[in-house]
Coordinates of C-alpha atoms and ligand atoms in Angstrom, one line a residue:
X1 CA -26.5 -5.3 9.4
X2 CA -22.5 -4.8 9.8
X3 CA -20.3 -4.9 6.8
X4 CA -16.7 -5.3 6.8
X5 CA -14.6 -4.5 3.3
X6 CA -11.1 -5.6 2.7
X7 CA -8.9 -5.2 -0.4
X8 CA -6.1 -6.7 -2.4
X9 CA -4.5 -6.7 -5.4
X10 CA -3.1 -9.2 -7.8
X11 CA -0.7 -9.1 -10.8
X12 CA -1.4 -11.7 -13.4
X13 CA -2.0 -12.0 -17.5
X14 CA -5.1 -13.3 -19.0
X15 CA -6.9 -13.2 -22.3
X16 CA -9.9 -13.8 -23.8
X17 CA -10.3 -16.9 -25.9
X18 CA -12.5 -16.2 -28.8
X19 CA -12.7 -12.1 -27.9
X20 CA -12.1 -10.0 -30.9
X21 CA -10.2 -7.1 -30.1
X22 CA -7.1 -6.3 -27.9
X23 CA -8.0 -8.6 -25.2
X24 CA -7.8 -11.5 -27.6
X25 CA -3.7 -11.1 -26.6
X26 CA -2.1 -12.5 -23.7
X27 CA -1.9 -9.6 -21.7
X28 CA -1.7 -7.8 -17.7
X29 CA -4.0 -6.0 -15.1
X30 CA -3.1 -5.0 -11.2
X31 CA -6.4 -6.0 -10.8
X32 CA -8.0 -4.9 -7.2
X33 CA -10.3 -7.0 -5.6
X34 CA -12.2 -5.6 -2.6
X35 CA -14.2 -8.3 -0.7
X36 CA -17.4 -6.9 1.6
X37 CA -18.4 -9.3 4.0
X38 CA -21.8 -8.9 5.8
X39 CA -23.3 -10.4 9.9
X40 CA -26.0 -8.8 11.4
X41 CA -24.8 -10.3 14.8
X42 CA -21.3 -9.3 16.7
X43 CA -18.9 -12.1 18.2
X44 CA -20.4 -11.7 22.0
X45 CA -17.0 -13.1 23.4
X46 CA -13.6 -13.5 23.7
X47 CA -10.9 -11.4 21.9
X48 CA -13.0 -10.9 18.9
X49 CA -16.2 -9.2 21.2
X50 CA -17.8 -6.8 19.2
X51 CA -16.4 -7.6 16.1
X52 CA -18.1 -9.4 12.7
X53 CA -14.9 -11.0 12.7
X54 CA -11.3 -10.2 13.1
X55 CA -9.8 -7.7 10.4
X56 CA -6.9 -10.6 10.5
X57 CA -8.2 -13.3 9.7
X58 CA -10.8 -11.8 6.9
X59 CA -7.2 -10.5 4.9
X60 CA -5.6 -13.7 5.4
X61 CA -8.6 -15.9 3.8
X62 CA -8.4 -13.4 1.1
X63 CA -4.9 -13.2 0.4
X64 CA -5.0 -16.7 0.3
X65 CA -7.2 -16.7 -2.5
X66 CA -6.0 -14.2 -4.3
X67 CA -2.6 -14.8 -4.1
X68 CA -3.3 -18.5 -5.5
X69 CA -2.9 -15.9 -9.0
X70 CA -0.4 -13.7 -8.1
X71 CA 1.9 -13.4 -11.2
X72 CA 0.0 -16.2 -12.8
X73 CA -1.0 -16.6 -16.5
X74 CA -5.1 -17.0 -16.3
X75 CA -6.5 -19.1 -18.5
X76 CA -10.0 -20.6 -19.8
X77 CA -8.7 -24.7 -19.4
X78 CA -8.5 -25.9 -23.0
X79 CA -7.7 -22.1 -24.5
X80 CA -4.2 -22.9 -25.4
X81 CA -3.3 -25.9 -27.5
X82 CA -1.1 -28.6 -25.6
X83 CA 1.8 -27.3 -27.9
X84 CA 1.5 -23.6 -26.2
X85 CA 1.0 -24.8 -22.9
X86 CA 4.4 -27.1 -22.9
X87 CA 6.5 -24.0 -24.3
X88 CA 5.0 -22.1 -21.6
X89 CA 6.4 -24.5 -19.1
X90 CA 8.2 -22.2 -17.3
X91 CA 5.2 -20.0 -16.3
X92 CA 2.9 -20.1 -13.8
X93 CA -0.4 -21.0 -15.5
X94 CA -3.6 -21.0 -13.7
X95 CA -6.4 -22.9 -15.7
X96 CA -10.1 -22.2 -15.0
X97 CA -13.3 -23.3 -16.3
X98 CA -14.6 -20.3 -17.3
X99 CA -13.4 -17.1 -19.3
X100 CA -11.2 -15.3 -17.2
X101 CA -13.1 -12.0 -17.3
X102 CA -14.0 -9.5 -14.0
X103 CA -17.4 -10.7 -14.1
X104 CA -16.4 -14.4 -13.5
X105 CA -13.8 -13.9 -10.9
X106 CA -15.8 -12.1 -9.1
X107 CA -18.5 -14.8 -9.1
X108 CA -15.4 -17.2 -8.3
X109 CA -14.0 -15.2 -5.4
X110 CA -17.3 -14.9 -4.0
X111 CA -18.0 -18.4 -3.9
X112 CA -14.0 -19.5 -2.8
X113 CA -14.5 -16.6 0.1
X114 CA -17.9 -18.4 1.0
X115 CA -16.6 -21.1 1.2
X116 CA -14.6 -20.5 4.5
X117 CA -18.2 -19.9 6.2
X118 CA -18.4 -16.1 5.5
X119 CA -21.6 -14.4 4.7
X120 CA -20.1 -12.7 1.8
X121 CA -22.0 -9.8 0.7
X122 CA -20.1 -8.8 -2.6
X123 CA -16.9 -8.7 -4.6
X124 CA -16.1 -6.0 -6.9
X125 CA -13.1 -6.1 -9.3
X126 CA -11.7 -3.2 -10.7
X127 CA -9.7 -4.8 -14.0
X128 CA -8.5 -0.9 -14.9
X129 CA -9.3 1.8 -12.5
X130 CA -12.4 2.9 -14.2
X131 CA -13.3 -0.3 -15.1
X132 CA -15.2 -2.2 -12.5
X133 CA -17.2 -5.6 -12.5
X134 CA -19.3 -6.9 -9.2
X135 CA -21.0 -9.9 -8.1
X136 CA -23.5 -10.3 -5.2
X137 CA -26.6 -12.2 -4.7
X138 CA -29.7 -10.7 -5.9
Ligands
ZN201 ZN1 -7.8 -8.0 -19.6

């Protein structure tokens, strides 16, 4: 089986609705993301020969993806009253339907990476650098 691993970053705020303790508060991470992909065959021809699939195109997919966040505010849809959310106008606000923990982007970059017909094989999140969350299939 190859395995091929990229890695990003992305600025954005979050909190956790209903969480008691600091990250109950609006608040940032640089969190890195680092995407493994998995093929147990090589592209047999063409530019790409030998390859699981081009370096290039793997980043692109998941800077797309990533980047759909970049300097957002990350939000569980429905954790801000309508009130906050039109004060807030100005910002970039990303709403998801889930708590916007590691665990769950993870899971949701897995599935948005999957999506463009790669065998992903994990996604790991680092929220802090000694604070890492992973998803993969069991
Ligand atoms: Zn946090």
């Amino acid at each position: 089986m190859y395995y091929l691993t990229v890695e990003t970053s992305l600025d954005a705020a979050h909190f956790l609705s209903g969480y008691q303790g600091k990250c109950q508060n609006i608040h940032g991470h640089q969190w890195k993301i680092i995407v493994t992909i998995k093929s147990s065959d090589l592209i047999k021809e063409g530019p790409c020969t030998d390859m699981v699939v081009d370096f290039k195109e793997l980043k692109a997919i998941v800077k797309k993806e990533v980047d759909y966040f970049d300097h957002s505010l990350i939000i569980k849809k429905g954790s801000l009253d309508q009130r906050a959310l039109e004060s807030l106008s100005n910002f970039l606000i990303r709403e998801l339907d889930f708590q916007p923990t590691a665990e769950r982007l993870a899971y949701y970059f897995y599935h948005q990476i999957k999506s463009h017909g790669l065998d992903v094989d994990q996604v790991a999140i680092y929220e802090t650098p000694a604070n890492q969350a992973i998803y993969k299939e069991a």
